Coordinates of C-alpha atoms in Angstrom, one line a residue:
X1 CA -47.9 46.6 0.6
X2 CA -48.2 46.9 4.5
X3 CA -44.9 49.5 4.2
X4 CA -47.4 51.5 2.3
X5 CA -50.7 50.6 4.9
X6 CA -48.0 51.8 7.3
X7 CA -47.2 55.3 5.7
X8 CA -50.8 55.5 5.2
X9 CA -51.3 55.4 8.8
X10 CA -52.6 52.1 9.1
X11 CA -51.8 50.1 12.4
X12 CA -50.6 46.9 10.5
X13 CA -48.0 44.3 11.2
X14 CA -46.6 40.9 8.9
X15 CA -45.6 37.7 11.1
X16 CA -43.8 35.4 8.7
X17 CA -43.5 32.0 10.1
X18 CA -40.2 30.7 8.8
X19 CA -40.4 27.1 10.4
X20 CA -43.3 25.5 11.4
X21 CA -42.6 22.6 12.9
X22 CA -42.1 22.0 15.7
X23 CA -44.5 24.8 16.4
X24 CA -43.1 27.4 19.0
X25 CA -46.3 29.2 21.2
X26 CA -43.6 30.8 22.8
X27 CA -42.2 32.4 19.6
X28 CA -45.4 33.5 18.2
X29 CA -46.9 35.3 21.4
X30 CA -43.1 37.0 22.3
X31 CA -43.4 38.5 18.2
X32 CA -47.2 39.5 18.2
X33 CA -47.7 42.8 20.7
X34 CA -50.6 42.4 23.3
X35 CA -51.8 45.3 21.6
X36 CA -52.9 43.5 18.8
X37 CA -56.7 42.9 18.2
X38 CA -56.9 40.8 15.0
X39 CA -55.0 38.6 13.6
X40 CA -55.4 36.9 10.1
X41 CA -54.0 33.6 9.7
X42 CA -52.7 32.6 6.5
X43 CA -51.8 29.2 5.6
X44 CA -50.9 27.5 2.1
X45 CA -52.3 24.0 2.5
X46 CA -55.9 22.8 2.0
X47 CA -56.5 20.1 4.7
X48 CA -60.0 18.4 3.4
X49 CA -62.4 17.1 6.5
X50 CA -60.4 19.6 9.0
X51 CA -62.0 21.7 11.2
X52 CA -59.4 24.3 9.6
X53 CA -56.1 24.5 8.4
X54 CA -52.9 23.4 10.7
X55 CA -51.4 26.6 11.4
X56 CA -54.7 28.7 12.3
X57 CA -55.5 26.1 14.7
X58 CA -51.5 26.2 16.3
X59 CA -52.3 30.3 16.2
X60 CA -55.5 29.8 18.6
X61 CA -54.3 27.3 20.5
X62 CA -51.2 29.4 21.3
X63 CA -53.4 32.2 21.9
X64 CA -56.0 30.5 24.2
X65 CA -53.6 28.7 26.4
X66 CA -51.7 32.3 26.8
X67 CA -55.2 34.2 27.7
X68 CA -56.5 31.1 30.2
X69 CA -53.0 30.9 31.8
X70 CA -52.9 35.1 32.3
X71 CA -49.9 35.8 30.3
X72 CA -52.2 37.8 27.8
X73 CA -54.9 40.5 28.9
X74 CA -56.8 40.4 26.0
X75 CA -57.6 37.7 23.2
X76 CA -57.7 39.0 19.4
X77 CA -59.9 38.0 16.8
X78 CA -58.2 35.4 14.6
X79 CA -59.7 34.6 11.0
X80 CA -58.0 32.2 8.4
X81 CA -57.8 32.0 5.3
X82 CA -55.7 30.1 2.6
X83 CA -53.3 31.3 -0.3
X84 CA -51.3 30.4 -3.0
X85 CA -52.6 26.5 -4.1
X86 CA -52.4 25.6 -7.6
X87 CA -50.0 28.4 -8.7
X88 CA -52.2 31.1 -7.9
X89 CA -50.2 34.2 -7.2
X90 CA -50.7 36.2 -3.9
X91 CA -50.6 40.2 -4.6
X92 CA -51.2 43.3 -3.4
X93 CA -55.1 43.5 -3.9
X94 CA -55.0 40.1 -1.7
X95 CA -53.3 41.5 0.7
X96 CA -55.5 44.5 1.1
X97 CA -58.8 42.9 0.6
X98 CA -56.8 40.5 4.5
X99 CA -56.9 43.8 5.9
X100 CA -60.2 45.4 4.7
X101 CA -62.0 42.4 6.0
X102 CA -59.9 42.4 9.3
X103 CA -61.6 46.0 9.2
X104 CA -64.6 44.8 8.7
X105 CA -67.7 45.3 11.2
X106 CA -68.8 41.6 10.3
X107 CA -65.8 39.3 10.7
X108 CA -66.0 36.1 8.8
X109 CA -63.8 33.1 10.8
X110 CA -62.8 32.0 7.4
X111 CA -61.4 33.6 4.2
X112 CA -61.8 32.4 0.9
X113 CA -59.6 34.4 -1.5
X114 CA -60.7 34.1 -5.2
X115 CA -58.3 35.0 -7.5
X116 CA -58.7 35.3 -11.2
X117 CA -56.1 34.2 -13.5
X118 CA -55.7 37.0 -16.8

């Protein structure tokens, strides 16, 4: 799907984290361009009474520290949202409705994908 946002003209990018733990800042701000100005964080895990899930908050962390301590110009604005629990799939739709709202004028901080099962 984003090969085809790409053709389409689209300036969008996938960031797959492979291994999460231990979380590498380093990793994630060397593989996400400074020219990036949203980001949509993605993460499979529900973590009731959080603030949000584990990853989005490694994402903004990592992202703070690296606009306070000068080593980014500019900070992008980082939604999250979860995926895949109980079995339900993750498609293309999904994926476009992550970037439409990234599109969006009016930003929500958090997604909530609904998916209906046929």
């Amino acid at each position: 799907m984003v090969d085809e946002l790409l053709t389409r003209g689209e300036k969008v990018g996938v960031l797959k984290v492979r291994l999460y733990r231990p979380f590498s800042a380093k990793h994630l701000l060397q593989a996400l361009p400074g020219s990036v100005r949203s980001v949509a964080v993605l993460d499979r895990t529900k973590e009731p009474g959080a603030q949000a899930e584990p990853l989005y908050l490694d994402v903004m962390t990592a992202l703070a520290e690296a606009f306070n301590n000068g080593e980014r110009e500019t900070l992008p604005r980082v939604i999250g949202g979860r995926y895949g629990l109980s079995s339900k799939e993750f498609g293309p739709d999904c994926v476009l409705a992550v970037f439409a709202e990234l599109n969006a004028a009016n930003r929500k901080r958090a997604l909530r994908l609904v998916f209906t099962m046929m």
